[in-house]
Short mmCIF file of C-alpha atoms in Angstrom, two decimals:
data_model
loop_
_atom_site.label_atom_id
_atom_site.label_comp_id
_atom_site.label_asym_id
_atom_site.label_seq_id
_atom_site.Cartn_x
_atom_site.Cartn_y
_atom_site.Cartn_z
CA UNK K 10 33.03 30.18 21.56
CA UNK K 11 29.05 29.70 21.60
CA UNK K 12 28.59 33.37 21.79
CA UNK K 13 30.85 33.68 18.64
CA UNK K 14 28.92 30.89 16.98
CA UNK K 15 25.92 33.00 17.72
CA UNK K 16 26.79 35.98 16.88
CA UNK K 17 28.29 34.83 13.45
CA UNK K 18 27.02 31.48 12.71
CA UNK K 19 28.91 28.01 12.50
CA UNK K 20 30.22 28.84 8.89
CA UNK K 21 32.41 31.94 9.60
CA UNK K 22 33.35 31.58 13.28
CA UNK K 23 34.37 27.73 12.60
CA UNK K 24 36.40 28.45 9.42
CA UNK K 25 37.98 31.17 11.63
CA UNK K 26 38.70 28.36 14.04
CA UNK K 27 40.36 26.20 11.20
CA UNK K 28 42.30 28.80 9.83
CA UNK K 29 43.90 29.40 13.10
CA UNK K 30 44.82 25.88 14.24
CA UNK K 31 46.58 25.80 10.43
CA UNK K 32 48.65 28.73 11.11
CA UNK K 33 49.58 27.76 14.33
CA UNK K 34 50.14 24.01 13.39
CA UNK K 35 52.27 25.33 10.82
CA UNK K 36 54.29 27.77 12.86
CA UNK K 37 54.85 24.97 15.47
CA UNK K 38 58.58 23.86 14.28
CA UNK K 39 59.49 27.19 14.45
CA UNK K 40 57.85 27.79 17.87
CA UNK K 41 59.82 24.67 19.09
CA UNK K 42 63.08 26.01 17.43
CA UNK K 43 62.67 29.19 19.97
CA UNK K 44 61.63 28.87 23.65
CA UNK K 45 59.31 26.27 25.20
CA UNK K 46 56.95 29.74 25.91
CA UNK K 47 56.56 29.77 22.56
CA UNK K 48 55.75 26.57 21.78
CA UNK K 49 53.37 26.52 24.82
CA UNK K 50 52.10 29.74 23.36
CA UNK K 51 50.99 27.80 20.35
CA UNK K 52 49.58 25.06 21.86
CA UNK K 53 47.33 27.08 24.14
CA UNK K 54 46.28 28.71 20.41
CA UNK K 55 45.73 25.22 18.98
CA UNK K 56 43.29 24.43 21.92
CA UNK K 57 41.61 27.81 21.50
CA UNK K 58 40.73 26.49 18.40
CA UNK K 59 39.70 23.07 19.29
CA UNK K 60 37.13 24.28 21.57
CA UNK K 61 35.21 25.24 18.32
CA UNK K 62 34.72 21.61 17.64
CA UNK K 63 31.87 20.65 19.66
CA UNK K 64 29.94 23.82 19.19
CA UNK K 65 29.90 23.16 15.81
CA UNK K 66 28.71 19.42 16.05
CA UNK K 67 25.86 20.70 18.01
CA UNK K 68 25.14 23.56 15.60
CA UNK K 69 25.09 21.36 12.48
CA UNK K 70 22.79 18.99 14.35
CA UNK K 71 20.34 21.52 15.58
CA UNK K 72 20.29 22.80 11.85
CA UNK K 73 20.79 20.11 9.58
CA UNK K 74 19.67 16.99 11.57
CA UNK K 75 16.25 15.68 11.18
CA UNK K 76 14.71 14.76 14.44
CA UNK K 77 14.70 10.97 13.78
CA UNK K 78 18.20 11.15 12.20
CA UNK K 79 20.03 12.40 14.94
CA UNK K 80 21.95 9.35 16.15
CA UNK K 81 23.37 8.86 13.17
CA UNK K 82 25.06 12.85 12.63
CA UNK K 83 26.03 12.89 16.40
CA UNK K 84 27.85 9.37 15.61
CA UNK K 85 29.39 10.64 12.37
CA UNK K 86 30.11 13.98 13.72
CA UNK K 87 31.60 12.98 16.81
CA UNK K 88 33.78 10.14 15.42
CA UNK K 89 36.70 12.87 14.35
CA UNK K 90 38.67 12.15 17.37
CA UNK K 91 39.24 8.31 16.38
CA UNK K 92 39.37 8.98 12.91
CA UNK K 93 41.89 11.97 12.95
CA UNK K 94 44.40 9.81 15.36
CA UNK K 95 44.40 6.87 12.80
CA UNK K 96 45.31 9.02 9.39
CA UNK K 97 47.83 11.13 11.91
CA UNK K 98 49.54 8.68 13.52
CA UNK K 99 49.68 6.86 10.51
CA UNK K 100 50.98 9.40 7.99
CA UNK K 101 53.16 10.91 10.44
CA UNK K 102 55.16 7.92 11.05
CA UNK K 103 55.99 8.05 7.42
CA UNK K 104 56.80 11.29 7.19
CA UNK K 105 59.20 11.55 10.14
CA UNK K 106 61.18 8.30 8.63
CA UNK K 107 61.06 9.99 5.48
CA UNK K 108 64.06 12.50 3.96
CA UNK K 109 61.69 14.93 4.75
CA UNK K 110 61.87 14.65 8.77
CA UNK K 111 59.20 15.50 11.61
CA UNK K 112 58.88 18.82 10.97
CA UNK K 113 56.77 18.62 7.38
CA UNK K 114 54.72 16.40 9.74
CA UNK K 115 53.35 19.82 10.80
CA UNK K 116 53.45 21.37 7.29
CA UNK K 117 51.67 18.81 6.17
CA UNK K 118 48.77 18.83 8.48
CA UNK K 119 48.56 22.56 8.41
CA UNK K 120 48.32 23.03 4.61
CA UNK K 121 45.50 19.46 4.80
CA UNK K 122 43.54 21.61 7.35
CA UNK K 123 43.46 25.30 5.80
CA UNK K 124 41.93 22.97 2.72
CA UNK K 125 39.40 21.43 4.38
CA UNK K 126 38.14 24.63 6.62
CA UNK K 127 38.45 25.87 2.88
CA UNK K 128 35.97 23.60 1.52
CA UNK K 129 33.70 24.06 4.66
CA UNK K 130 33.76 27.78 4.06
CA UNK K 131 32.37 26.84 0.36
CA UNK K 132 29.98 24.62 1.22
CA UNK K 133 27.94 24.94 4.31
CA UNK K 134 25.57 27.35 4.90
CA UNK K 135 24.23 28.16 8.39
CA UNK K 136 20.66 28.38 7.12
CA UNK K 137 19.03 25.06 5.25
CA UNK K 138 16.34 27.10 4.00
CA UNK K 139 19.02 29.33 1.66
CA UNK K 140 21.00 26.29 0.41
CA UNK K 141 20.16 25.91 -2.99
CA UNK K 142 21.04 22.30 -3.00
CA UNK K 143 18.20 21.62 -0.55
CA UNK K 144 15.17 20.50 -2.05
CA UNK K 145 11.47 21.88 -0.62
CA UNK K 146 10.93 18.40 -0.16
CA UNK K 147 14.71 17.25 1.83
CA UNK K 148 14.30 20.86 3.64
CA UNK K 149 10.73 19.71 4.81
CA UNK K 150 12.16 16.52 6.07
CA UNK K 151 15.27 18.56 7.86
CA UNK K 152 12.47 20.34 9.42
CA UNK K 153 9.44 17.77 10.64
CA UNK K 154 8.00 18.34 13.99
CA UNK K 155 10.72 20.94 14.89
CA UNK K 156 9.02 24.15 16.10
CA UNK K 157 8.86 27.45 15.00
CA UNK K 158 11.54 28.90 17.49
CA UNK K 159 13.88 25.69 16.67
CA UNK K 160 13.46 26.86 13.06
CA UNK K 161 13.68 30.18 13.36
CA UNK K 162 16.63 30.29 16.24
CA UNK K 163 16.45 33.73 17.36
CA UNK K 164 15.23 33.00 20.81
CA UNK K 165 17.92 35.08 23.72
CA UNK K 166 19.75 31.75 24.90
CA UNK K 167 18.75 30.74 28.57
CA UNK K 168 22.19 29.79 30.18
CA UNK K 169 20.33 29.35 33.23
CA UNK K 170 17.80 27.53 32.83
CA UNK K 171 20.01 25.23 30.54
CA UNK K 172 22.89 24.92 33.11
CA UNK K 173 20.54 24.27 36.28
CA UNK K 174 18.30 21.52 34.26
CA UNK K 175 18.71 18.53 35.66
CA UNK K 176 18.46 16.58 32.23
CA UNK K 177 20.96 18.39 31.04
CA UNK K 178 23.25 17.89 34.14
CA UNK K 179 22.51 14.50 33.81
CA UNK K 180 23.82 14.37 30.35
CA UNK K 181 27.36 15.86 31.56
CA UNK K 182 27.38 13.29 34.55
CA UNK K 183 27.22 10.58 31.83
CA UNK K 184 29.35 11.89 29.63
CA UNK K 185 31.98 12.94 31.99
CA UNK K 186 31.77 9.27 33.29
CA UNK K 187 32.47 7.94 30.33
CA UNK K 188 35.18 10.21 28.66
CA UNK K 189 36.94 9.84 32.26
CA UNK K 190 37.16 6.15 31.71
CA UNK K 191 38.40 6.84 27.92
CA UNK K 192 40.89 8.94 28.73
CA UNK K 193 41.87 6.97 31.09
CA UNK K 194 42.69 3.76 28.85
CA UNK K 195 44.46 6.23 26.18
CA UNK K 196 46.40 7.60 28.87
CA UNK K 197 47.33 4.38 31.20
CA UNK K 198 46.80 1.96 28.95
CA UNK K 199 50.34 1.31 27.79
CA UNK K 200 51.86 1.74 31.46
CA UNK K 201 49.02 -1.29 32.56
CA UNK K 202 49.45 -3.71 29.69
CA UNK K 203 53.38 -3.49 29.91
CA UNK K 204 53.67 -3.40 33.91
CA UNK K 205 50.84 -5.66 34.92
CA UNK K 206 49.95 -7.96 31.96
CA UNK K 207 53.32 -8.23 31.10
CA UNK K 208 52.88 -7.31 27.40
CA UNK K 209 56.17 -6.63 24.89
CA UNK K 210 56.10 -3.18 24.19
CA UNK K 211 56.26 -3.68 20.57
CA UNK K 212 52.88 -5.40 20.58
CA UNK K 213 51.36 -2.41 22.70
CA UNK K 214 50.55 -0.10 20.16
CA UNK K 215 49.20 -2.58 17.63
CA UNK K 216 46.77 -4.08 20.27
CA UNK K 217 45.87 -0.17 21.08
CA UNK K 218 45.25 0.94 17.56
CA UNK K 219 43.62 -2.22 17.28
CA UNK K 220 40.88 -1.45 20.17
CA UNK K 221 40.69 2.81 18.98
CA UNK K 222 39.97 1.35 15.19
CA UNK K 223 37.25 -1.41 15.93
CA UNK K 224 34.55 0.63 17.28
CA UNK K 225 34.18 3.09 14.50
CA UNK K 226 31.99 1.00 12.16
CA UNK K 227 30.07 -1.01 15.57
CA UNK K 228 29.30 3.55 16.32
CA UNK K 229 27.45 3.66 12.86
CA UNK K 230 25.84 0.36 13.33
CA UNK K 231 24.15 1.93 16.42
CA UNK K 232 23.80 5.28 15.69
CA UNK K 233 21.75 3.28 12.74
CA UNK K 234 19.97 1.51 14.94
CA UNK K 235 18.96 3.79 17.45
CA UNK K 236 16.85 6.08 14.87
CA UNK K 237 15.68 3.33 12.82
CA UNK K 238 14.06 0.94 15.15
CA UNK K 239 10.72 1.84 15.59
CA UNK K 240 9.09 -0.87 17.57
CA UNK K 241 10.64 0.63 20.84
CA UNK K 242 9.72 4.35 22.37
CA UNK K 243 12.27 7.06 21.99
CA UNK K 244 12.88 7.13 25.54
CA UNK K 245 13.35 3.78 26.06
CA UNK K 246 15.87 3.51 23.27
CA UNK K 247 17.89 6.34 24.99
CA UNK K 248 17.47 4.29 28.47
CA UNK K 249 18.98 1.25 26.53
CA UNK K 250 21.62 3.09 24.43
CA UNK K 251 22.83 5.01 27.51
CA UNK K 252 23.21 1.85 29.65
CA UNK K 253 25.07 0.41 27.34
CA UNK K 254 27.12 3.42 26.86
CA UNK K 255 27.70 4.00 30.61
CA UNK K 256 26.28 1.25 33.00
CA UNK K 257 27.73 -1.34 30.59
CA UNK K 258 31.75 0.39 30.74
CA UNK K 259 31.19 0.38 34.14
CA UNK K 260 30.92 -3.26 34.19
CA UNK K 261 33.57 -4.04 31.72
CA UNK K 262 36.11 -1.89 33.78
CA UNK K 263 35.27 -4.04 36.67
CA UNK K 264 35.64 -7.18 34.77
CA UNK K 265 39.30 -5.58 32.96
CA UNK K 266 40.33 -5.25 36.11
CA UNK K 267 40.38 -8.43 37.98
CA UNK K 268 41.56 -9.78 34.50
CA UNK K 269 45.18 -11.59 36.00
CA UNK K 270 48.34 -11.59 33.41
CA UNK K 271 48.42 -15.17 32.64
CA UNK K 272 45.00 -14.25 30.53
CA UNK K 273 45.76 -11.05 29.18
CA UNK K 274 44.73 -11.67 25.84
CA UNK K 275 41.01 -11.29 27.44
CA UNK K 276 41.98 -8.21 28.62
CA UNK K 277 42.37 -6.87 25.62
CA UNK K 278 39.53 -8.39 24.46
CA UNK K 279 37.05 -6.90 27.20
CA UNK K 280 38.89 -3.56 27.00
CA UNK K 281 37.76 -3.72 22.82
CA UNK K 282 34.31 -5.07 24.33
CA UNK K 283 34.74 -1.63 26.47
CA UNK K 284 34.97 0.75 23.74
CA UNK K 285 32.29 -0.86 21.56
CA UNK K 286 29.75 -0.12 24.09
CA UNK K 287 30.98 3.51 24.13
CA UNK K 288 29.73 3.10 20.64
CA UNK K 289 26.26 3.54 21.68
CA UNK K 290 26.50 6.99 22.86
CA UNK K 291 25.12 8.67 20.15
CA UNK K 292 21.77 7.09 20.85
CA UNK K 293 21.93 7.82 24.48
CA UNK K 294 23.30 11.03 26.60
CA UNK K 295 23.85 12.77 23.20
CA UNK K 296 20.79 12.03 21.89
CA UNK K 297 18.97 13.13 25.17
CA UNK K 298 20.81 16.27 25.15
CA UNK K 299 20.36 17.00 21.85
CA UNK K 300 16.13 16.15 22.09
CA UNK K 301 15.68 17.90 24.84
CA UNK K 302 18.02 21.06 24.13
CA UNK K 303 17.09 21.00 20.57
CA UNK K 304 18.20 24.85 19.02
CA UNK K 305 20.45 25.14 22.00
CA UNK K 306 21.99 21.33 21.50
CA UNK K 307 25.46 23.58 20.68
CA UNK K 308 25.72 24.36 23.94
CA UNK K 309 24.82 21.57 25.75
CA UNK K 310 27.27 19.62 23.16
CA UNK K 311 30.69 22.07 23.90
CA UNK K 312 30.18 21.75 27.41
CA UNK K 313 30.72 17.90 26.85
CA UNK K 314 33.76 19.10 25.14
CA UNK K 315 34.22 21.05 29.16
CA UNK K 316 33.83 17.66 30.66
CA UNK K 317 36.29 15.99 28.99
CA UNK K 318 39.01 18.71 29.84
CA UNK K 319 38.19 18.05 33.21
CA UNK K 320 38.39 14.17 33.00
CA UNK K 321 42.34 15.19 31.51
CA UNK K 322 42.79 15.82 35.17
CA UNK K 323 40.14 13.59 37.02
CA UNK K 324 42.24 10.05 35.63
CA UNK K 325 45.67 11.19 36.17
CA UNK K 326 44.58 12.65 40.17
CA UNK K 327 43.22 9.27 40.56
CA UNK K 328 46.07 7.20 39.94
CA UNK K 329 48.69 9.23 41.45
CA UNK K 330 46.37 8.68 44.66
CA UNK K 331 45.78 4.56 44.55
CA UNK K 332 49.06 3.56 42.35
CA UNK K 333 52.14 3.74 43.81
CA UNK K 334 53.96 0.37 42.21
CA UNK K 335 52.41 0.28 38.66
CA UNK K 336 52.99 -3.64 38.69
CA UNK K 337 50.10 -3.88 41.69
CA UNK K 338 47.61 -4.92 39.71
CA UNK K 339 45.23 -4.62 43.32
CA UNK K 340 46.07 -0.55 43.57
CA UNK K 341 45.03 -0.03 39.68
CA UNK K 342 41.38 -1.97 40.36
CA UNK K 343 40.60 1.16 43.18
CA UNK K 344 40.89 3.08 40.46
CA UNK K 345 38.85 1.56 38.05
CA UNK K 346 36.47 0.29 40.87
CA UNK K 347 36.17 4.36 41.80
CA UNK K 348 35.74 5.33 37.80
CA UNK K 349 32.55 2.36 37.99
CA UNK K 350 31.16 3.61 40.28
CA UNK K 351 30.66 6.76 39.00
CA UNK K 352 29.51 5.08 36.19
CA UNK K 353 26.43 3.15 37.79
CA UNK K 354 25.81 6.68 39.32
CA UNK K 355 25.12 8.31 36.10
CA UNK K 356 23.60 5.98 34.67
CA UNK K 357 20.78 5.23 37.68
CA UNK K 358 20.01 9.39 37.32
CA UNK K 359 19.65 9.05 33.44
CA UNK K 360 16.44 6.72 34.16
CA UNK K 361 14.95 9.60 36.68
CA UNK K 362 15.78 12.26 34.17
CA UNK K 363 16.42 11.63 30.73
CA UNK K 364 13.56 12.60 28.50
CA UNK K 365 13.02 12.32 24.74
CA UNK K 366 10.94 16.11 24.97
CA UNK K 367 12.30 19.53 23.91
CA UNK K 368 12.42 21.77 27.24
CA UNK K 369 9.81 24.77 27.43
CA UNK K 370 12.42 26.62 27.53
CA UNK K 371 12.82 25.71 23.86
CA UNK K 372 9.82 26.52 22.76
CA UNK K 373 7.96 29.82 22.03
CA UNK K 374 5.91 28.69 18.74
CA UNK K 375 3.87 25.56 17.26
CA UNK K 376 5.58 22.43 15.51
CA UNK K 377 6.58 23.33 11.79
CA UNK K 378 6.00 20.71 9.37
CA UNK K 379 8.32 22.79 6.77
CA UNK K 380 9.11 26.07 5.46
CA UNK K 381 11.16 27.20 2.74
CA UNK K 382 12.64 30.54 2.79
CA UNK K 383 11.45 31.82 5.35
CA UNK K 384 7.76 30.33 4.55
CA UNK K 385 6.12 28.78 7.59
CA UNK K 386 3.80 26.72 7.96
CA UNK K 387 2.45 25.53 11.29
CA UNK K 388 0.40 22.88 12.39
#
């Protein structure tokens, strides 16, 4: 997918992503109606095109983003995951109780997607510079203190060198940490509050959409934070973010975990606590990566998106190794005591490697202050 975005640019090989997850979104009753094959087909399609997703987060960013705005698009870019859940779940459940039944669930969604990859198609443009609703004076901010090759983004990509630096590996330990223990709660969740802290079922899913809805506006709050604070070093503000992103869910798994039933209103309080420090994210392995990767941020971005198809397997392998009663609330801590761990891991590596500085592998020209088509001017 990154060598289609390169070859093509986010606008065309992203709306060719969209279009296909509608037709295949929309074909899905009918797949169902067939053969499981088919329908497996389909789904294997509508993952095909979900792997787009991430590339193109990190391709508007290395774009669009101004250097000391990036917290803030990673955290807006990168909240479609909670977002999309909340208006599907939502409109979904009316529409299957509806006359119309489950299946215009899918029509639905197909025909809302083909629009919006319709309107992306209209209005994005790979290129600032030949936007013509980008000001000289908005394009020069887009552009301050990026260089020349950022700019210009027709350096040969160095898969090497980007998949043996340690920042970079760094930045997949920490994320792959942290979507494990996501996951994780998404997946498990349910089974642990009904089987070990004795919830009512019914009360399950509001306490859940509860926790996935809560963090959204606490991510923009730090995303805002992290690029506007300016009485604290870049680096340290990614040592501080990150730690609370990773160090800090380490801790609060420990704490959900020793949590007993009799108080599990707290545990759903520290598991919200949980994923508001995932909030801080954006201004910490995403913002390294992105810093340090700069024109190649798509990559290091989409491989996140690799990470957190391996953590679909990491959670589940865990707990079909330590839980063998799900009401032994002892056998789920070794997992979450395992998942910390790897979280305190991470996070002690992020304070040898992280950096706030593009790689030289990034660079091949001096710092633009800005350029408009095609005009540069270096300083």
């Amino acid at each position: 997918m990154n060598m289609l975005y390169v070859r093509c640019g986010a606008r065309l090989a992203f709306f060719s992503a969209g279009v296909l997850s509608a037709i295949t979104t929309g074909l899905t009753p009918w797949a169902a109606s067939q053969s499981i094959w088919a329908l497996v087909a389909f789904r294997f399609l509508q993952g095909v095109a979900y792997s787009a997703d991430f590339a193109a987060i990190g391709i508007v960013i290395s774009k669009w983003a101004p250097l000391d705005e990036t917290a803030v698009f990673i955290s807006t870019l990168t909240s479609f995951t909670s977002i999309s859940s909340i208006i599907t779940n939502g409109v979904s459940g009316v529409i299957c109780e509806s006359h119309l039944g489950w299946k215009w669930s899918f029509y639905f969604h197909a025909a809302a997607c083909l629009a919006v990859f319709i309107i992306w198609a209209l209005v994005y443009k790979d290129d600032p510079t030949l936007h013509k609703s980008v000001s000289a004076k908005e394009l020069g901010k887009i552009q301050r203190n990026k260089s020349e090759s950022h700019i210009k983004d027709d350096m040969e990509i160095p898969y090497v060198k980007i998949f043996t630096s340690p920042v970079v590996l760094t930045v997949w330990l920490c994320a792959f940490t942290e979507l494990s223990t996501l996951i994780l709660i998404a997946t498990y969740a349910p089974i642990y509050f009904r089987s070990v802290l004795g919830f009512d079922i019914k009360i399950i899913g509001f306490y859940l959409g509860l926790m996935l809805a809560i963090h959204l506006p606490f991510r923009f709050v730090c995303a805002f934070l992290s690029d506007k604070t300016k009485c604290i070093s870049e680096i340290s503000k990614i040592h501080i973010f990150n730690t609370l992103a990773v160090g800090c869910v380490g801790i609060s798994f420990i704490v959900f975990s020793q949590i007993p039933a009799e108080h599990n209103i707290s545990a759903v309080v520290c598991l919200a606590v949980l994923e508001c420090f995932t909030s801080f994210n954006c201004g910490g392995f995403y913002k390294c990566g992105t810093l340090h990767a700069r024109q190649f941020s798509s990559i290091v971005i989409s491989a996140i998106q690799f990470t957190k198809c391996i953590s679909l397997f990491s959670g589940p392998a865990l707990v079909a190794f330590f839980v063998t009663d799900e009401t032994n609330q002892i056998q789920w801590s070794y997992v979450f005591f395992v998942l910390a761990g790897f979280t305190f891991l991470a996070n002690i590596l992020s304070f040898i490697f992280f950096t706030d500085q593009p790689a030289k592998w990034t660079e091949d020209g001096g710092v633009v202050k800005y350029s408009k088509k095609k005009e540069i001017v270096k300083i």
